[in-house]
Coordinates of C-alpha atoms in Angstrom, one line a residue:
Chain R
X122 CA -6.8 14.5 9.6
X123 CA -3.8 12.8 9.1
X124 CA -1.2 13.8 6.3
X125 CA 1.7 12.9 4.6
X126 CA 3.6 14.8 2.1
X127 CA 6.9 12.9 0.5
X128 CA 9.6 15.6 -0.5
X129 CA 13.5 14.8 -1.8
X130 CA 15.1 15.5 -5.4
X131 CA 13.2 14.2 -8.4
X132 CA 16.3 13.2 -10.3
X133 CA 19.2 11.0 -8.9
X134 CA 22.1 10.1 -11.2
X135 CA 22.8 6.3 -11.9
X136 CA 25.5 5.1 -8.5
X137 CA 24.4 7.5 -6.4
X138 CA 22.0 7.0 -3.5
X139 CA 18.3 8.6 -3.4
X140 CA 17.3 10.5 -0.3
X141 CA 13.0 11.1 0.3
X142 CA 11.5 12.6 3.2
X143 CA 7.9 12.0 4.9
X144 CA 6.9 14.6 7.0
X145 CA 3.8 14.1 8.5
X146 CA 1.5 16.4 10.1
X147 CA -2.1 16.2 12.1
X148 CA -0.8 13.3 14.1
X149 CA 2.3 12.5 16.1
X150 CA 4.8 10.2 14.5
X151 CA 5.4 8.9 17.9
X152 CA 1.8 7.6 18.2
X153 CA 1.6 3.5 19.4
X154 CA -0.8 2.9 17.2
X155 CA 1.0 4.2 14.0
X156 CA 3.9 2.0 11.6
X157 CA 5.3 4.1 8.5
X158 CA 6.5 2.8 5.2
X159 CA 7.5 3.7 1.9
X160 CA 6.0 2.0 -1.1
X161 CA 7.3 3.0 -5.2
X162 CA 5.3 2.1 -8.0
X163 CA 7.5 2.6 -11.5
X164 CA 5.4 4.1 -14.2
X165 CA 2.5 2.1 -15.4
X166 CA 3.3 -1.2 -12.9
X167 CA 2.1 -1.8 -9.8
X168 CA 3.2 -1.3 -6.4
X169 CA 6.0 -2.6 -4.1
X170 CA 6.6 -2.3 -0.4
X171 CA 10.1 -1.3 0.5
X172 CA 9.6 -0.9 4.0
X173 CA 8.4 0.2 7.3
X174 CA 9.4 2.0 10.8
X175 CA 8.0 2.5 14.0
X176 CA 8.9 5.2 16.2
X177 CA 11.7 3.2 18.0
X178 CA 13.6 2.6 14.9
X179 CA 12.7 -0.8 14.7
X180 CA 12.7 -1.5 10.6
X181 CA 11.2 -4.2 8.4
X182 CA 13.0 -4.5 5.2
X183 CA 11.9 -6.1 1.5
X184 CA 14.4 -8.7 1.1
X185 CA 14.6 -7.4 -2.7
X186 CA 16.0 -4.1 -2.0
X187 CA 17.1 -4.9 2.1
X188 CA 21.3 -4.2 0.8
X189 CA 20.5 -1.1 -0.5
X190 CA 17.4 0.5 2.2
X191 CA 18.0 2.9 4.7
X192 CA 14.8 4.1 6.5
X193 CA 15.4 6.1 10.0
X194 CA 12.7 8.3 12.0
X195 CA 13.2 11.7 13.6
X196 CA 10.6 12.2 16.3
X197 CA 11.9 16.0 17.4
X198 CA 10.8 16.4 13.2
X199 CA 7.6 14.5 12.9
X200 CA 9.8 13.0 9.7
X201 CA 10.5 9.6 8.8
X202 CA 13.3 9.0 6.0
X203 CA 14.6 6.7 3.3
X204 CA 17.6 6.0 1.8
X205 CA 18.2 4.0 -1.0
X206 CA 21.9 3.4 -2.7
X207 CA 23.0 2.4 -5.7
X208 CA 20.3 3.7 -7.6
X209 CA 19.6 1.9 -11.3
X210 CA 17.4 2.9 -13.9
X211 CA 15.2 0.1 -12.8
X212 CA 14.8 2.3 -9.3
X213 CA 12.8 5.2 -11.1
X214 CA 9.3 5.1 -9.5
X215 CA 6.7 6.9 -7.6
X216 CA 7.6 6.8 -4.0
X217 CA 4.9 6.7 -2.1
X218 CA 5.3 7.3 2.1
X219 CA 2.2 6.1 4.4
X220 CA 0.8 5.1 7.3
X221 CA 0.3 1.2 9.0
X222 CA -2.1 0.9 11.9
X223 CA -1.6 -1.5 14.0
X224 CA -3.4 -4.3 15.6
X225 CA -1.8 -6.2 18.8
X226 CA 1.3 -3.7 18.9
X227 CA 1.5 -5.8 15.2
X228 CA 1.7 -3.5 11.7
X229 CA -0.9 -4.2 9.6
X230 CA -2.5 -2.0 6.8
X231 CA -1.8 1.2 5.0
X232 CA -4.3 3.2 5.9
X233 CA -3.1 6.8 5.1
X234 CA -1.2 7.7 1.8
X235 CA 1.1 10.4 1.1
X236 CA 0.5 11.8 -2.8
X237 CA 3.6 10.5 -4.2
X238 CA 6.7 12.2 -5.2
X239 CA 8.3 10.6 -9.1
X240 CA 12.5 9.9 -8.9
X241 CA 13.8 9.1 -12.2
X242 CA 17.5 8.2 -11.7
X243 CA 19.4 9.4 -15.6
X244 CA 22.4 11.3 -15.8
Chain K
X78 CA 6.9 -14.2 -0.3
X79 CA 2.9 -14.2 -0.7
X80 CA 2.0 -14.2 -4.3
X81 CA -0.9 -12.0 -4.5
X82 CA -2.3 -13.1 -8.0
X83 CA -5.5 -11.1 -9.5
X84 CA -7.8 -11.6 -12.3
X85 CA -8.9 -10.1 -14.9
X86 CA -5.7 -7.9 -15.1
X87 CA -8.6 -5.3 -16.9
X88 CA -12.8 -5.4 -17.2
X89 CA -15.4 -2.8 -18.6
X90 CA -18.2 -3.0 -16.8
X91 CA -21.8 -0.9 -18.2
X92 CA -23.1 1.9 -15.7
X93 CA -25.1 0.8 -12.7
X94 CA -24.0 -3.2 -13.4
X95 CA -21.9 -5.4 -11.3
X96 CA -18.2 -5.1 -11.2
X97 CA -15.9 -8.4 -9.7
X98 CA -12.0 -8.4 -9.0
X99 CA -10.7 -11.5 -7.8
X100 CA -7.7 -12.0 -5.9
X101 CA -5.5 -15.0 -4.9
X102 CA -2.9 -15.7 -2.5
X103 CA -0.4 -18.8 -3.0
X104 CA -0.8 -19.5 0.7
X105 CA -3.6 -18.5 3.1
X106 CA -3.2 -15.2 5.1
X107 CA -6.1 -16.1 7.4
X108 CA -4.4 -16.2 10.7
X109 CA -6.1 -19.0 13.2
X110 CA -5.6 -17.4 16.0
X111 CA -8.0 -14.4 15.7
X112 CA -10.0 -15.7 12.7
X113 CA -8.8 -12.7 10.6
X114 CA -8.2 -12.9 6.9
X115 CA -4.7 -10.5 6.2
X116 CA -6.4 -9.0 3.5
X117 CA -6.6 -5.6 1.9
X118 CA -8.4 -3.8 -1.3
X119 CA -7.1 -0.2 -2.4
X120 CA -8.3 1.9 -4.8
X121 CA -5.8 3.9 -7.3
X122 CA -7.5 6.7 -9.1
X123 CA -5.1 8.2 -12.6
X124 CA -2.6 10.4 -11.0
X125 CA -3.5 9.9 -7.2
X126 CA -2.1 8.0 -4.8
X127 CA -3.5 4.6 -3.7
X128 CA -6.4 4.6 -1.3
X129 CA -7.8 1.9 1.3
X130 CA -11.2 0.6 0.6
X131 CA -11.4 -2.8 2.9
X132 CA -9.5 -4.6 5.4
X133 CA -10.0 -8.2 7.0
X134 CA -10.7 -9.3 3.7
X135 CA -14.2 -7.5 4.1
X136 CA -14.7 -4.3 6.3
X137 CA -15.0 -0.9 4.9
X138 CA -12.8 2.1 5.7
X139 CA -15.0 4.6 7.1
X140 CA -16.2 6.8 4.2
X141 CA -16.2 4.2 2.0
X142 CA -19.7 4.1 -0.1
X143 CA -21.2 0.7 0.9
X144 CA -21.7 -0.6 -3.1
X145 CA -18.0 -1.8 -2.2
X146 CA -18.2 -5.0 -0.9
X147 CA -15.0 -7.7 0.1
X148 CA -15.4 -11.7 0.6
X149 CA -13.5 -14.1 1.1
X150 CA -11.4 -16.6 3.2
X151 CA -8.1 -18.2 3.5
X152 CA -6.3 -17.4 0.0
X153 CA -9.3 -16.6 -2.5
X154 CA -11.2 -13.4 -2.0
X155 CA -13.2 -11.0 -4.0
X156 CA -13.8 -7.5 -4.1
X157 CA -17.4 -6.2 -5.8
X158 CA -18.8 -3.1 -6.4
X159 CA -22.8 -3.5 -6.7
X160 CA -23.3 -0.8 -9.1
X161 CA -20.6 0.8 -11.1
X162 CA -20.4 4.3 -10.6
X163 CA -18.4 6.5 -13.0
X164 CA -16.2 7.7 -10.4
X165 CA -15.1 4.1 -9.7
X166 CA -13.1 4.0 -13.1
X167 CA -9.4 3.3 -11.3
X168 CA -6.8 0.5 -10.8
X169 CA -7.7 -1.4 -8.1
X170 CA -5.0 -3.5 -5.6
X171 CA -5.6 -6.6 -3.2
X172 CA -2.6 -6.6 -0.4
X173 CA -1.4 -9.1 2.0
X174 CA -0.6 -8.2 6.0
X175 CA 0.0 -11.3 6.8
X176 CA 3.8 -11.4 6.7
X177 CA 6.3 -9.3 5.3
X178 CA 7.3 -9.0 3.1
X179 CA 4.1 -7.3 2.3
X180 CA 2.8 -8.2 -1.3
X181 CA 0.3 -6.7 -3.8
X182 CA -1.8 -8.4 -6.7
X183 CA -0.6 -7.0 -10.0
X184 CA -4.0 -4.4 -10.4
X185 CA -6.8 -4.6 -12.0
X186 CA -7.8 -1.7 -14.0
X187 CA -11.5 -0.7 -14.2
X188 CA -13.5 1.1 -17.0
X189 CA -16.6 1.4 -18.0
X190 CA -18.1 0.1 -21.0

């Protein structure tokens, strides 16, 4: 069974750029079939795709944050990572990691969740 | 972007009745060239993380109990749940694959009555 588990510091000061990690286990991050994203939800809102990475590096950005996204994939690690500068208040959220299948080589849904990890940015 | 747009934003619904989420896109994530409607429902439980309950608009993830039940075509779709179990009380999401970026309704939270 597929898992992902998000892990990274839970409080980023206001400036400063917010590191998370995916690692995922049971399944080979190198699989063809397989995309991974991040996705935050702030408290009590709903949720918003930040973006996704398949094994090769190639990244799909949201527009809305695409200045300020790093996400990069280490194979030898089964890890995927993202980095987000120039953190706000308005950046404190659940980040959730997950899965995309794929259909036609194409991403498509989330199909695999990680539980979440909360970043509040506050100095 | 797609505008994923759902309604009601919150609905009680009695034990063992019918429970109905719509969901709207402001343009149609039905792709002609396979016939396939973009569309996904998830189900987010207080405190957990998001989980998927259909794709194509109307196929269930394995495991999924079969009183869930999606519809739909082009950019108006629905998701249903035949008889409300208590154990379906959550937030529930429609999501667009069509393009990214990737978009989500704004939830719609379900309770019982």
């Amino acid at each position: 069974q597929l898992q992902l588990q998000e892990s990274g510091p839970g409080l980023v000061k206001p400036s400063e750029t917010l590191s998370l990690t995916c690692t995922v286990s049971g399944g080979s991050i190198s699989s063809s079939s397989s995309y991974w994203g991040w996705i935050r939800q702030p408290p009590g809102k709903g949720l918003e795709w930040i973006g996704s990475i398949y094994y090769s590096g190639n990244t799909y950005y949201n527009p809305s944050l695409k200045s300020r996204v790093t996400i990069s994939v280490d194979t030898s690690k089964n890890q995927f990572s993202l980095k987000l500068k120039s953190v706000t208040a308005a950046d404190t959220a659940v980040y959730y990691c997950a899965r995309l299948t794929t259909w036609d080589g194409t991403m498509i849904f989330f199909d695999y969740w990680g539980q979440g990890t909360l970043v509040t940015v506050s100095s | 972007d797609i505008v994923m747009t759902q309604s009601p934003d919150s609905l009680a619904v009695s034990l063992g009745e019918r429970a109905t989420i719509n969901c709207k896109s402001s343009q149609s994530v039905l792709y002609s060239s396979n016939n396939k409607n973009y569309l996904a429902w998830h189900q987010q439980k207080p405190g957990q993380p998001p989980k998927l309950l259909i794709y194509w608009a109307s196929t269930r993830e394995s495991g999924v109990p079969d009183r869930f039940s999606g519809s739909g075509s082009g950019t108006d779709f629905t998701l249903t749940i035949s008889s409300l179990q208590a154990e379906d009380v959550a937030v529930y999401y429609c999501q667009q694959y069509y393009g990214t970026p990737y978009t989500f309704g704004q939830g719609t939270k379900l309770e019982i009555k």
